[in-house]
XYZ file of C-alpha atoms in Angstrom:
296
model
C 66.088 217.558 -212.131
C 69.080 215.962 -210.858
C 67.741 212.766 -209.070
C 70.774 212.112 -206.650
C 73.691 214.064 -205.372
C 76.428 213.955 -202.968
C 77.556 217.345 -201.499
C 80.518 218.159 -199.189
C 81.703 221.218 -197.794
C 85.399 221.816 -198.538
C 88.026 223.961 -197.182
C 91.780 223.247 -198.420
C 91.136 219.792 -199.125
C 93.031 219.742 -202.492
C 95.028 216.313 -201.055
C 91.971 214.501 -200.805
C 89.096 216.052 -202.734
C 89.736 214.310 -205.993
C 89.477 210.843 -204.542
C 86.280 211.419 -202.814
C 84.682 212.984 -205.781
C 85.554 209.963 -208.019
C 84.499 207.503 -205.362
C 81.165 209.353 -204.650
C 80.448 209.343 -208.374
C 79.965 205.411 -208.135
C 76.962 205.887 -206.198
C 75.116 209.280 -207.140
C 74.303 211.131 -210.347
C 76.353 214.358 -209.562
C 78.736 215.732 -206.994
C 78.455 219.048 -205.527
C 81.539 220.497 -203.735
C 81.145 223.791 -201.713
C 84.651 225.692 -201.758
C 84.338 227.667 -198.560
C 87.082 230.059 -199.482
C 90.002 227.536 -199.900
C 93.342 229.283 -200.403
C 94.720 226.146 -202.170
C 93.393 224.693 -205.712
C 90.503 222.870 -203.874
C 87.992 224.048 -206.311
C 90.263 223.189 -209.615
C 90.956 219.737 -208.094
C 87.344 219.046 -207.437
C 86.359 220.515 -211.059
C 88.908 217.997 -212.881
C 87.126 215.214 -210.802
C 83.789 215.943 -212.469
C 82.384 217.912 -209.467
C 79.829 220.743 -209.721
C 81.611 223.507 -207.460
C 80.176 226.477 -205.762
C 83.008 228.842 -204.601
C 82.627 231.102 -201.271
C 84.772 234.005 -201.859
C 85.667 233.899 -198.047
C 85.689 231.239 -195.717
C 82.136 231.162 -194.096
C 82.659 228.327 -191.660
C 81.019 224.650 -191.672
C 77.562 226.111 -191.006
C 77.899 228.490 -193.954
C 78.992 225.622 -196.334
C 76.155 223.418 -195.094
C 73.741 225.956 -195.986
C 75.030 226.393 -199.488
C 74.751 222.750 -199.874
C 70.824 222.855 -199.297
C 70.512 225.943 -201.254
C 72.314 224.346 -204.187
C 70.487 221.258 -204.156
C 67.189 223.238 -203.935
C 68.296 225.288 -206.859
C 69.092 222.537 -208.830
C 65.792 220.670 -208.015
C 67.640 218.033 -206.469
C 65.347 214.803 -205.236
C 67.985 213.046 -202.887
C 71.149 214.514 -201.426
C 73.773 212.891 -199.284
C 76.009 215.142 -197.236
C 79.690 213.516 -196.717
C 82.867 214.895 -195.506
C 85.512 215.766 -197.919
C 88.776 214.932 -195.708
C 88.320 211.184 -196.339
C 87.114 210.334 -192.815
C 83.679 209.120 -194.497
C 83.658 205.877 -196.596
C 81.553 206.605 -200.018
C 80.765 203.143 -200.164
C 78.119 203.714 -197.055
C 76.102 206.029 -199.508
C 73.717 203.386 -200.379
C 72.955 202.341 -197.154
C 72.134 205.846 -196.304
C 70.049 206.634 -199.194
C 67.909 203.005 -198.900
C 65.730 204.356 -196.073
C 64.656 207.290 -198.384
C 63.128 205.069 -200.897
C 60.839 204.002 -198.418
C 59.901 207.454 -197.394
C 62.019 208.552 -194.481
C 62.955 212.335 -194.719
C 66.189 211.983 -193.421
C 68.988 209.319 -192.431
C 71.929 209.986 -189.922
C 74.985 207.773 -190.359
C 75.636 206.932 -186.854
C 78.855 205.442 -185.493
C 77.449 204.034 -182.437
C 74.509 201.837 -183.378
C 76.451 198.556 -183.446
C 78.784 199.624 -180.831
C 81.489 199.941 -183.173
C 83.388 202.980 -181.699
C 86.193 201.183 -180.056
C 88.538 203.498 -182.545
C 87.135 206.865 -181.390
C 89.466 208.603 -179.166
C 88.078 208.694 -175.500
C 87.932 212.160 -175.064
C 85.694 212.706 -178.445
C 83.305 209.805 -176.816
C 82.918 211.925 -173.853
C 82.584 215.118 -175.867
C 79.677 213.477 -178.286
C 78.023 212.026 -175.380
C 77.607 215.334 -173.805
C 76.435 216.895 -177.091
C 73.953 213.909 -178.012
C 72.492 214.301 -174.657
C 71.970 218.064 -174.888
C 70.728 217.768 -178.478
C 68.068 215.104 -177.713
C 66.914 216.961 -174.639
C 66.540 220.341 -176.194
C 65.165 218.786 -179.601
C 62.837 216.101 -177.904
C 64.303 213.504 -180.141
C 66.473 210.468 -179.653
C 69.526 210.096 -181.847
C 72.908 208.230 -181.135
C 75.164 210.352 -182.885
C 74.283 214.088 -183.069
C 77.349 215.353 -184.522
C 77.590 213.107 -187.468
C 78.234 214.734 -190.647
C 77.409 211.890 -192.675
C 73.559 212.364 -193.576
C 71.128 211.974 -196.499
C 67.945 214.281 -197.117
C 65.045 213.619 -199.455
C 63.359 216.356 -201.267
C 60.883 217.293 -198.462
C 63.761 217.854 -195.943
C 65.896 219.501 -198.444
C 62.879 222.391 -198.947
C 62.204 222.545 -195.269
C 65.715 222.724 -193.594
C 66.919 226.325 -192.920
C 70.577 226.659 -191.840
C 70.877 229.837 -189.786
C 74.481 229.692 -188.070
C 77.836 229.593 -189.665
C 79.544 227.571 -187.059
C 79.953 223.878 -186.345
C 76.658 223.865 -184.590
C 74.881 223.420 -188.074
C 74.627 219.547 -187.111
C 72.861 220.162 -184.153
C 70.759 222.908 -185.715
C 69.187 220.429 -188.215
C 68.177 218.042 -185.723
C 66.686 220.573 -183.711
C 64.509 221.365 -186.731
C 63.148 217.954 -187.250
C 60.296 218.010 -184.957
C 59.593 221.801 -185.981
C 59.158 220.625 -189.700
C 57.429 217.056 -188.839
C 60.038 215.449 -190.307
C 60.757 211.572 -190.219
C 64.379 210.203 -189.641
C 66.425 206.827 -189.256
C 69.845 205.984 -188.212
C 72.082 203.527 -190.054
C 75.544 202.608 -189.035
C 78.731 204.143 -190.760
C 82.314 203.638 -190.461
C 84.650 206.699 -189.957
C 88.446 207.218 -189.938
C 90.414 208.883 -187.500
C 93.885 208.433 -188.839
C 93.259 210.933 -191.959
C 95.949 213.552 -191.840
C 94.580 216.852 -190.949
C 91.048 215.689 -190.940
C 90.000 218.284 -188.173
C 91.193 221.789 -187.848
C 89.115 222.384 -185.125
C 90.053 222.277 -181.483
C 87.581 219.360 -179.989
C 87.206 221.405 -176.605
C 86.564 224.809 -178.240
C 84.448 223.037 -180.855
C 82.166 221.222 -178.223
C 81.950 224.203 -176.009
C 80.617 226.435 -178.937
C 78.382 223.718 -180.022
C 76.658 223.169 -176.548
C 76.646 226.939 -176.033
C 74.409 227.354 -179.193
C 72.166 224.315 -178.123
C 71.602 226.030 -174.747
C 70.964 229.142 -176.689
C 68.309 227.384 -178.534
C 66.826 225.587 -175.251
C 65.819 229.573 -174.504
C 63.161 229.329 -177.422
C 62.311 225.579 -177.459
C 62.066 224.947 -173.892
C 61.503 227.866 -171.668
C 59.880 226.195 -169.118
C 63.158 224.373 -168.158
C 65.349 227.449 -169.052
C 63.482 229.913 -166.815
C 60.498 228.391 -165.179
C 62.168 225.366 -163.328
C 65.183 227.511 -162.215
C 62.866 230.137 -161.435
C 60.701 227.914 -159.033
C 64.106 226.612 -157.244
C 64.818 230.120 -156.665
C 61.352 230.853 -155.351
C 61.081 227.889 -153.231
C 64.775 228.891 -151.602
C 63.609 232.052 -150.922
C 60.268 231.172 -149.387
C 61.905 228.407 -147.115
C 64.702 231.138 -146.049
C 61.875 233.535 -144.911
C 60.146 231.084 -143.167
C 63.374 230.327 -141.465
C 64.275 233.923 -140.796
C 60.440 234.316 -139.474
C 60.792 231.573 -136.998
C 64.182 232.912 -135.819
C 62.609 236.352 -135.276
C 59.659 234.803 -133.330
C 62.252 233.446 -131.219
C 63.841 236.792 -130.283
C 66.686 236.737 -132.822
C 67.317 240.001 -134.951
C 67.383 239.727 -138.845
C 70.359 240.048 -140.649
C 70.582 242.391 -143.550
C 72.458 240.349 -145.896
C 70.663 237.153 -145.765
C 67.159 239.045 -145.639
C 68.171 240.682 -149.058
C 69.108 237.577 -150.401
C 65.703 236.159 -149.366
C 63.833 238.896 -151.028
C 66.038 238.836 -154.345
C 65.647 234.947 -154.725
C 62.019 235.257 -154.253
C 61.503 237.888 -156.675
C 63.750 236.937 -159.219
C 62.453 233.213 -159.125
C 58.779 235.040 -159.693
C 59.919 236.744 -162.558
C 61.673 234.018 -164.133
C 58.858 231.570 -163.585
C 56.307 233.805 -165.222
C 58.808 234.693 -168.004
C 59.163 231.173 -168.807
C 55.473 230.389 -168.948
C 54.845 233.231 -171.278
C 57.593 232.299 -173.726
C 56.207 228.877 -173.626
C 52.837 230.050 -174.687
C 54.407 232.174 -177.340
C 56.438 229.420 -178.777
C 53.708 227.168 -178.759
C 51.840 229.441 -180.807
C 54.224 229.823 -183.251
C 54.879 226.346 -183.734
C 51.103 225.983 -184.243
C 51.281 228.614 -186.995
C 54.010 226.709 -188.778
C 51.607 224.003 -189.355
C 49.604 225.991 -191.780
């Protein structure tokens, strides 16, 4: 059994990986590097620094690399795991701060950039995007975190065993948070520091990245909050259709003729709204049933 490890996804990080591995080894028993199909010598450099390297034959994406972190930790029977970026944005000296709550029985610790309001170095466009994703993640997951997109997190054995990553995209961070309630996991946030002056720190367009993550969160909402996804909009359509119908009946009573277009729209809104409302209720009952069964 390996007590505590630091795990990091890496894609073409040969320039930074050596120093990150060496620094992490000061605070953990072992370092795992997931070489996600790099075209440079990232794997060789990581091994030379003393890391345990898992190689992907092709690039799977951030989610696929994070999934390998958890699978490797389970295979090695790890007690605690810290996941940290390999590009130098995160400070390995913060690792003890993330591990401390685990010793108190917390299942998962999130390294947040916003607890102490020290976000002045974060570009404004990133703050706006992060706030949108935080709000969406908190609403869909029924949780309250200040930094849903932080890649600097710590997990105990219980959470390592329970968390399962299903997607390869950048939404893996939010996907994990959406499982907190499903798996009855406890979590805590601690302040971390993050650098944004690291050369080549991100290969993803922030707008494209944010849009894809937001889309995936709302896709999860279809399952997790069907009342909000289907029933609420359905009720809005239904009520709108009813009001339109009452208005048309009043006009007809006063001698005006019914217009085909608005009348057809009224019928469609009423029927579609009814269908959506009942669909949401049925899916809500099904999702509650599955979540109940997961407890046994």
